[in-house]
Amino acid sequence: MPGFNRVGVLCADEFDAESGKKIASDGGRRSNGAVEVFGAVLTLLSAAFILLTFPLTAWMCAKVVQEYESVVIFRLGRVVKGRAKGPGLLWFIPWLDVIRKVDLRTVSFNVRPQEILTADGVPLMVDAIVFYRVVDPLLWVMQVQNGYQATVKLAQTTLRATLGANTLMDVLTHRPGIAKRMEEVLYRVSRLWGVRVEQVELKDLTLPVRLQRCMAAEAEAARTARAKMIVAEGEVKASCALMEAASGLSSVAFHLRYLQSMSSVPSGTSVVVCCLPIELLDVFISQQD
């Protein structure tokens, strides 16, 4: 019979292959059920005690939640069923409940300057500002330990990854589009925490001093070349206009225009005017033809 008892005990219990410990054959449902029943009885006794001593315990069991706040209540370590409570007057059991307040207002934080290497190998210092707010307090409390710090770290890594995939020219010319892509990436990840990222803005872009000088020299050279092209185009148009005007004048009119131009030259010691017969010009023009 002693051997039968040992066999019966071994059949009633099971062994956990990983931990090597015995566990009940019902998977622990009995213990969980007993704990739930004990918690329900303790809650009922606490409620009865509060009702019996209502004038004295009213101030202990009442809490005011602001309009921009919401609270998550843990009773005996478990979240009270339903959505987060608040705002307004809230009743709870102080010796059984733990209250976690969540601020629902928009929060902004600065992403500290990050040294980023762009896709074309240019070092760049970039910082940004992120705006977010909590939309699901229950997920904000249950899914992440420190939501603010996790959001800041996520924004830093997303900033580095997003800007590192673009060239310097894309970063300088498409800043709103890059900020929009960052906002989408942050929203896809942080929505699992009950957070909605509202806006992301690139605050400042800092280039190395040597690169700034090179870009300034390049821009100056481009502007100088463009100015020379404009002057050359103006001279070509002016010469074409003069040629067209001269072709429509007779020899007498051309001679009068020549004398008028000579009279318009300002007189002075530094200006020497020599008058030549118009026939010499005709001879010169004939030789050129």
mmCIF file of C-alpha atoms in Angstrom:
data_model
loop_
_atom_site.group_PDB
_atom_site.id
_atom_site.type_symbol
_atom_site.label_atom_id
_atom_site.label_comp_id
_atom_site.label_asym_id
_atom_site.label_seq_id
_atom_site.Cartn_x
_atom_site.Cartn_y
_atom_site.Cartn_z
ATOM 1 C CA MET A 1 0.000 0.000 0.000
ATOM 2 C CA PRO A 2 2.801 2.513 0.572
ATOM 3 C CA GLY A 3 3.941 1.930 -2.994
ATOM 4 C CA PHE A 4 0.388 2.510 -4.245
ATOM 5 C CA ASN A 5 0.229 5.816 -2.402
ATOM 6 C CA ARG A 6 3.471 6.980 -4.007
ATOM 7 C CA VAL A 7 2.196 6.024 -7.457
ATOM 8 C CA GLY A 8 -1.073 7.842 -6.783
ATOM 9 C CA VAL A 9 0.763 10.995 -5.784
ATOM 10 C CA LEU A 10 2.936 10.883 -8.893
ATOM 11 C CA CYS A 11 -0.118 10.434 -11.109
ATOM 12 C CA ALA A 12 -1.959 13.333 -9.509
ATOM 13 C CA ASP A 13 0.982 15.712 -9.952
ATOM 14 C CA GLU A 14 2.905 16.681 -13.092
ATOM 15 C CA PHE A 15 6.418 17.911 -13.555
ATOM 16 C CA ASP A 16 7.407 21.026 -15.405
ATOM 17 C CA ALA A 17 10.022 20.031 -17.988
ATOM 18 C CA GLU A 18 11.737 23.447 -17.915
ATOM 19 C CA SER A 19 11.851 24.261 -14.204
ATOM 20 C CA GLY A 20 11.756 20.728 -12.772
ATOM 21 C CA LYS A 21 9.034 21.686 -10.263
ATOM 22 C CA LYS A 22 5.744 20.001 -9.634
ATOM 23 C CA ILE A 23 2.608 21.728 -10.823
ATOM 24 C CA ALA A 24 -1.016 20.856 -10.265
ATOM 25 C CA SER A 25 -2.731 18.842 -12.998
ATOM 26 C CA ASP A 26 -5.474 21.493 -13.345
ATOM 27 C CA GLY A 27 -2.902 24.162 -14.443
ATOM 28 C CA GLY A 28 -3.268 26.272 -11.332
ATOM 29 C CA ARG A 29 -6.908 27.148 -12.020
ATOM 30 C CA ARG A 30 -7.941 26.204 -8.513
ATOM 31 C CA SER A 31 -5.402 28.548 -6.916
ATOM 32 C CA ASN A 32 -6.369 31.373 -9.255
ATOM 33 C CA GLY A 33 -10.021 30.836 -8.544
ATOM 34 C CA ALA A 34 -9.376 30.853 -4.825
ATOM 35 C CA VAL A 35 -7.438 34.109 -5.123
ATOM 36 C CA GLU A 36 -10.250 35.690 -7.136
ATOM 37 C CA VAL A 37 -12.833 34.583 -4.585
ATOM 38 C CA PHE A 38 -10.681 35.915 -1.751
ATOM 39 C CA GLY A 39 -10.305 39.236 -3.590
ATOM 40 C CA ALA A 40 -14.050 39.486 -4.160
ATOM 41 C CA VAL A 41 -14.766 38.760 -0.492
ATOM 42 C CA LEU A 42 -12.167 41.325 0.595
ATOM 43 C CA THR A 43 -13.708 43.910 -1.745
ATOM 44 C CA LEU A 44 -17.190 43.263 -0.375
ATOM 45 C CA LEU A 45 -15.966 43.523 3.200
ATOM 46 C CA SER A 46 -14.188 46.779 2.371
ATOM 47 C CA ALA A 47 -17.314 48.185 0.724
ATOM 48 C CA ALA A 48 -19.417 47.182 3.767
ATOM 49 C CA PHE A 49 -16.898 48.836 6.096
ATOM 50 C CA ILE A 50 -16.978 52.029 4.015
ATOM 51 C CA LEU A 51 -20.787 52.102 4.119
ATOM 52 C CA LEU A 52 -20.861 51.547 7.861
ATOM 53 C CA THR A 53 -18.302 54.296 8.490
ATOM 54 C CA PHE A 54 -19.355 56.515 5.599
ATOM 55 C CA PRO A 55 -19.098 59.923 7.264
ATOM 56 C CA LEU A 56 -15.533 59.151 8.366
ATOM 57 C CA THR A 57 -14.234 57.340 5.282
ATOM 58 C CA ALA A 58 -15.845 59.615 2.666
ATOM 59 C CA TRP A 59 -12.813 61.910 2.555
ATOM 60 C CA MET A 60 -10.434 58.959 2.252
ATOM 61 C CA CYS A 61 -12.312 57.260 -0.596
ATOM 62 C CA ALA A 62 -12.992 60.332 -2.757
ATOM 63 C CA LYS A 63 -10.585 61.766 -5.300
ATOM 64 C CA VAL A 64 -11.018 64.581 -7.818
ATOM 65 C CA VAL A 65 -9.677 64.024 -11.326
ATOM 66 C CA GLN A 66 -9.017 67.086 -13.484
ATOM 67 C CA GLU A 67 -10.605 67.567 -16.904
ATOM 68 C CA TYR A 68 -7.301 66.949 -18.704
ATOM 69 C CA GLU A 69 -6.480 63.823 -16.665
ATOM 70 C CA SER A 70 -7.514 60.201 -16.612
ATOM 71 C CA VAL A 71 -6.748 57.483 -14.058
ATOM 72 C CA VAL A 72 -6.154 53.750 -14.248
ATOM 73 C CA ILE A 73 -7.117 51.843 -11.078
ATOM 74 C CA PHE A 74 -5.345 48.661 -9.952
ATOM 75 C CA ARG A 75 -7.292 46.635 -7.395
ATOM 76 C CA LEU A 76 -5.234 43.932 -5.720
ATOM 77 C CA GLY A 77 -2.744 44.188 -8.570
ATOM 78 C CA ARG A 78 -5.322 43.854 -11.363
ATOM 79 C CA VAL A 79 -6.738 46.585 -13.557
ATOM 80 C CA VAL A 80 -10.355 47.395 -12.777
ATOM 81 C CA LYS A 81 -12.472 46.371 -15.746
ATOM 82 C CA GLY A 82 -13.652 49.061 -18.128
ATOM 83 C CA ARG A 83 -12.046 52.153 -19.548
ATOM 84 C CA ALA A 84 -9.893 54.569 -17.622
ATOM 85 C CA LYS A 85 -11.797 56.667 -15.105
ATOM 86 C CA GLY A 86 -12.274 60.398 -14.984
ATOM 87 C CA PRO A 87 -12.575 63.293 -15.098
ATOM 88 C CA GLY A 88 -14.654 64.356 -12.114
ATOM 89 C CA LEU A 89 -15.233 62.807 -8.691
ATOM 90 C CA LEU A 90 -13.841 59.305 -8.283
ATOM 91 C CA TRP A 91 -14.553 56.763 -5.556
ATOM 92 C CA PHE A 92 -12.003 54.077 -4.692
ATOM 93 C CA ILE A 93 -10.875 51.817 -1.855
ATOM 94 C CA PRO A 94 -7.652 53.350 -0.548
ATOM 95 C CA TRP A 95 -6.247 50.187 1.101
ATOM 96 C CA LEU A 96 -6.962 47.979 -1.934
ATOM 97 C CA ASP A 97 -6.581 50.287 -4.940
ATOM 98 C CA VAL A 98 -3.557 51.884 -6.553
ATOM 99 C CA ILE A 99 -4.239 54.866 -8.821
ATOM 100 C CA ARG A 100 -2.092 55.878 -11.792
ATOM 101 C CA LYS A 101 -2.785 59.321 -13.225
ATOM 102 C CA VAL A 102 -2.256 60.015 -16.923
ATOM 103 C CA ASP A 103 -2.060 63.515 -18.421
ATOM 104 C CA LEU A 104 -3.999 63.734 -21.705
ATOM 105 C CA ARG A 105 -2.632 67.118 -22.807
ATOM 106 C CA THR A 106 -0.235 67.543 -25.716
ATOM 107 C CA VAL A 107 3.403 67.140 -24.685
ATOM 108 C CA SER A 108 6.383 68.519 -26.609
ATOM 109 C CA PHE A 109 10.049 67.691 -26.236
ATOM 110 C CA ASN A 110 13.250 68.573 -28.042
ATOM 111 C CA VAL A 111 15.304 65.845 -29.634
ATOM 112 C CA ARG A 112 18.878 66.717 -28.703
ATOM 113 C CA PRO A 113 21.250 67.398 -31.632
ATOM 114 C CA GLN A 114 22.181 64.212 -33.439
ATOM 115 C CA GLU A 115 25.306 63.801 -35.558
ATOM 116 C CA ILE A 116 24.075 62.137 -38.727
ATOM 117 C CA LEU A 117 25.915 60.892 -41.804
ATOM 118 C CA THR A 118 23.756 61.469 -44.876
ATOM 119 C CA ALA A 119 23.517 59.075 -47.811
ATOM 120 C CA ASP A 120 26.197 60.993 -49.734
ATOM 121 C CA GLY A 121 28.656 60.923 -46.811
ATOM 122 C CA VAL A 122 28.145 64.440 -45.419
ATOM 123 C CA PRO A 123 28.233 64.850 -41.590
ATOM 124 C CA LEU A 124 25.294 66.854 -40.313
ATOM 125 C CA MET A 125 24.041 67.989 -36.894
ATOM 126 C CA VAL A 126 20.238 67.926 -36.684
ATOM 127 C CA ASP A 127 17.746 68.463 -33.865
ATOM 128 C CA ALA A 128 13.969 68.299 -33.930
ATOM 129 C CA ILE A 129 10.864 68.905 -31.842
ATOM 130 C CA VAL A 130 8.075 66.341 -31.380
ATOM 131 C CA PHE A 131 4.467 66.871 -30.247
ATOM 132 C CA TYR A 132 2.414 63.932 -28.953
ATOM 133 C CA ARG A 133 -0.472 63.150 -26.610
ATOM 134 C CA VAL A 134 -1.860 60.082 -24.877
ATOM 135 C CA VAL A 135 -5.106 58.768 -26.365
ATOM 136 C CA ASP A 136 -5.377 55.426 -24.512
ATOM 137 C CA PRO A 137 -4.343 55.708 -20.839
ATOM 138 C CA LEU A 138 -4.703 51.966 -20.281
ATOM 139 C CA LEU A 139 -2.127 51.087 -22.950
ATOM 140 C CA TRP A 140 0.111 53.949 -21.788
ATOM 141 C CA VAL A 141 0.267 52.420 -18.302
ATOM 142 C CA MET A 142 0.294 48.713 -19.220
ATOM 143 C CA GLN A 143 2.465 48.509 -22.355
ATOM 144 C CA VAL A 144 5.425 50.753 -21.542
ATOM 145 C CA GLN A 145 7.314 51.384 -18.319
ATOM 146 C CA ASN A 146 8.351 54.983 -18.932
ATOM 147 C CA GLY A 147 6.368 56.303 -21.860
ATOM 148 C CA TYR A 148 8.037 59.698 -22.077
ATOM 149 C CA GLN A 149 11.569 58.300 -22.099
ATOM 150 C CA ALA A 150 10.615 55.588 -24.595
ATOM 151 C CA THR A 151 9.088 58.181 -26.936
ATOM 152 C CA VAL A 152 12.208 60.363 -26.720
ATOM 153 C CA LYS A 153 14.509 57.424 -27.509
ATOM 154 C CA LEU A 154 12.277 56.365 -30.390
ATOM 155 C CA ALA A 155 12.319 59.901 -31.817
ATOM 156 C CA GLN A 156 16.131 60.013 -31.655
ATOM 157 C CA THR A 157 16.613 56.715 -33.480
ATOM 158 C CA THR A 158 13.931 57.562 -36.046
ATOM 159 C CA LEU A 159 15.604 60.912 -36.746
ATOM 160 C CA ARG A 160 18.944 59.245 -37.399
ATOM 161 C CA ALA A 161 17.467 56.507 -39.595
ATOM 162 C CA THR A 162 15.270 58.831 -41.663
ATOM 163 C CA LEU A 163 17.893 61.491 -42.382
ATOM 164 C CA GLY A 164 20.630 58.912 -42.947
ATOM 165 C CA ALA A 165 18.679 57.539 -45.912
ATOM 166 C CA ASN A 166 18.634 60.938 -47.707
ATOM 167 C CA THR A 167 21.305 63.024 -49.375
ATOM 168 C CA LEU A 168 22.291 66.474 -48.150
ATOM 169 C CA MET A 169 20.423 68.195 -50.967
ATOM 170 C CA ASP A 170 17.248 66.226 -50.163
ATOM 171 C CA VAL A 171 17.530 67.178 -46.486
ATOM 172 C CA LEU A 172 17.941 70.865 -47.340
ATOM 173 C CA THR A 173 15.179 71.027 -49.962
ATOM 174 C CA HIS A 174 12.607 68.512 -48.660
ATOM 175 C CA ARG A 175 12.469 69.186 -44.932
ATOM 176 C CA PRO A 176 8.633 69.063 -44.666
ATOM 177 C CA GLY A 177 8.503 65.713 -46.457
ATOM 178 C CA ILE A 178 11.197 64.217 -44.225
ATOM 179 C CA ALA A 179 9.392 65.475 -41.112
ATOM 180 C CA LYS A 180 6.159 63.902 -42.399
ATOM 181 C CA ARG A 181 7.861 60.533 -42.892
ATOM 182 C CA MET A 182 9.268 60.721 -39.362
ATOM 183 C CA GLU A 183 5.789 61.438 -38.046
ATOM 184 C CA GLU A 184 4.387 58.369 -39.819
ATOM 185 C CA VAL A 185 7.140 56.085 -38.487
ATOM 186 C CA LEU A 186 6.705 57.357 -34.927
ATOM 187 C CA TYR A 187 2.932 56.928 -35.133
ATOM 188 C CA ARG A 188 3.144 53.313 -36.343
ATOM 189 C CA VAL A 189 5.329 52.323 -33.391
ATOM 190 C CA SER A 190 3.969 54.512 -30.595
ATOM 191 C CA ARG A 191 0.282 53.805 -31.243
ATOM 192 C CA LEU A 192 0.855 50.424 -29.545
ATOM 193 C CA TRP A 193 1.576 52.451 -26.393
ATOM 194 C CA GLY A 194 -1.631 54.483 -26.670
ATOM 195 C CA VAL A 195 0.180 57.562 -28.038
ATOM 196 C CA ARG A 196 -0.669 59.727 -31.032
ATOM 197 C CA VAL A 197 2.222 61.673 -32.543
ATOM 198 C CA GLU A 198 0.686 64.928 -33.764
ATOM 199 C CA GLN A 199 3.604 66.746 -35.388
ATOM 200 C CA VAL A 200 7.337 66.513 -35.993
ATOM 201 C CA GLU A 201 9.430 69.510 -37.019
ATOM 202 C CA LEU A 202 13.120 69.662 -37.922
ATOM 203 C CA LYS A 203 14.358 72.518 -35.772
ATOM 204 C CA ASP A 204 17.904 73.214 -36.946
ATOM 205 C CA LEU A 205 20.448 71.892 -39.443
ATOM 206 C CA THR A 206 24.134 72.582 -38.757
ATOM 207 C CA LEU A 207 26.772 71.949 -41.406
ATOM 208 C CA PRO A 208 30.554 71.783 -40.803
ATOM 209 C CA VAL A 209 32.344 75.118 -41.273
ATOM 210 C CA ARG A 210 34.497 73.859 -44.160
ATOM 211 C CA LEU A 211 31.421 72.559 -45.956
ATOM 212 C CA GLN A 212 29.655 75.885 -45.443
ATOM 213 C CA ARG A 213 32.599 77.699 -47.041
ATOM 214 C CA CYS A 214 32.612 75.310 -49.997
ATOM 215 C CA MET A 215 28.883 75.737 -50.533
ATOM 216 C CA ALA A 216 29.213 79.529 -50.290
ATOM 217 C CA ALA A 217 32.022 79.541 -52.871
ATOM 218 C CA GLU A 218 30.000 77.307 -55.164
ATOM 219 C CA ALA A 219 26.948 79.537 -54.871
ATOM 220 C CA GLU A 220 29.062 82.670 -55.511
ATOM 221 C CA ALA A 221 30.622 81.127 -58.621
ATOM 222 C CA ALA A 222 27.189 80.141 -59.924
ATOM 223 C CA ARG A 223 25.858 83.662 -59.382
ATOM 224 C CA THR A 224 28.922 85.222 -61.101
ATOM 225 C CA ALA A 225 28.549 82.936 -64.117
ATOM 226 C CA ARG A 226 24.847 83.725 -64.355
ATOM 227 C CA ALA A 227 25.580 87.487 -64.182
ATOM 228 C CA LYS A 228 28.131 87.221 -66.996
ATOM 229 C CA MET A 229 25.665 85.326 -69.142
ATOM 230 C CA ILE A 230 23.033 87.993 -68.563
ATOM 231 C CA VAL A 231 25.499 90.780 -69.527
ATOM 232 C CA ALA A 232 26.535 88.907 -72.671
ATOM 233 C CA GLU A 233 22.926 88.337 -73.689
ATOM 234 C CA GLY A 234 22.247 92.058 -73.154
ATOM 235 C CA GLU A 235 25.173 93.069 -75.371
ATOM 236 C CA VAL A 236 24.013 90.728 -78.134
ATOM 237 C CA LYS A 237 20.503 92.147 -78.016
ATOM 238 C CA ALA A 238 21.856 95.733 -77.995
ATOM 239 C CA SER A 239 24.114 95.108 -81.020
ATOM 240 C CA CYS A 240 21.250 93.504 -82.918
ATOM 241 C CA ALA A 241 19.052 96.496 -82.134
ATOM 242 C CA LEU A 242 21.742 98.936 -83.278
ATOM 243 C CA MET A 243 22.258 97.019 -86.490
ATOM 244 C CA GLU A 244 18.550 97.016 -87.177
ATOM 245 C CA ALA A 245 18.313 100.761 -86.472
ATOM 246 C CA ALA A 246 21.327 101.580 -88.659
ATOM 247 C CA SER A 247 19.997 99.607 -91.586
ATOM 248 C CA GLY A 248 16.923 101.822 -91.728
ATOM 249 C CA LEU A 249 18.817 105.153 -91.846
ATOM 250 C CA SER A 250 19.958 106.993 -94.983
ATOM 251 C CA SER A 251 23.497 108.394 -95.328
ATOM 252 C CA VAL A 252 22.362 111.921 -94.456
ATOM 253 C CA ALA A 253 20.345 110.751 -91.456
ATOM 254 C CA PHE A 254 23.232 108.597 -90.329
ATOM 255 C CA HIS A 255 25.574 111.620 -90.559
ATOM 256 C CA LEU A 256 23.172 113.768 -88.518
ATOM 257 C CA ARG A 257 22.900 111.025 -85.894
ATOM 258 C CA TYR A 258 26.683 110.877 -85.737
ATOM 259 C CA LEU A 259 26.952 114.633 -85.143
ATOM 260 C CA GLN A 260 24.229 114.477 -82.488
ATOM 261 C CA SER A 261 26.077 111.724 -80.672
ATOM 262 C CA MET A 262 29.279 113.795 -80.774
ATOM 263 C CA SER A 263 27.501 116.778 -79.251
ATOM 264 C CA SER A 264 26.178 114.670 -76.410
ATOM 265 C CA VAL A 265 29.668 113.672 -75.266
ATOM 266 C CA PRO A 266 30.505 115.634 -72.075
ATOM 267 C CA SER A 267 33.361 118.067 -72.385
ATOM 268 C CA GLY A 268 36.297 117.843 -70.027
ATOM 269 C CA THR A 269 40.030 117.641 -69.755
ATOM 270 C CA SER A 270 39.943 113.861 -69.603
ATOM 271 C CA VAL A 271 37.839 113.471 -72.757
ATOM 272 C CA VAL A 272 39.344 114.040 -76.224
ATOM 273 C CA VAL A 273 36.918 114.191 -79.170
ATOM 274 C CA CYS A 274 38.205 113.788 -82.708
ATOM 275 C CA CYS A 275 35.863 114.386 -85.628
ATOM 276 C CA LEU A 276 36.421 112.310 -88.753
ATOM 277 C CA PRO A 277 34.675 112.633 -92.080
ATOM 278 C CA ILE A 278 31.903 110.134 -92.632
ATOM 279 C CA GLU A 279 33.475 109.148 -95.946
ATOM 280 C CA LEU A 280 36.323 107.459 -94.114
ATOM 281 C CA LEU A 281 33.794 105.190 -92.449
ATOM 282 C CA ASP A 282 32.319 104.355 -95.834
ATOM 283 C CA VAL A 283 35.744 103.403 -97.129
ATOM 284 C CA PHE A 284 36.368 101.240 -94.055
ATOM 285 C CA ILE A 285 33.018 99.515 -94.415
ATOM 286 C CA SER A 286 33.614 98.836 -98.097
ATOM 287 C CA GLN A 287 36.979 97.262 -97.318
ATOM 288 C CA GLN A 288 35.376 95.009 -94.704
ATOM 289 C CA ASP A 289 32.810 93.799 -97.240
#
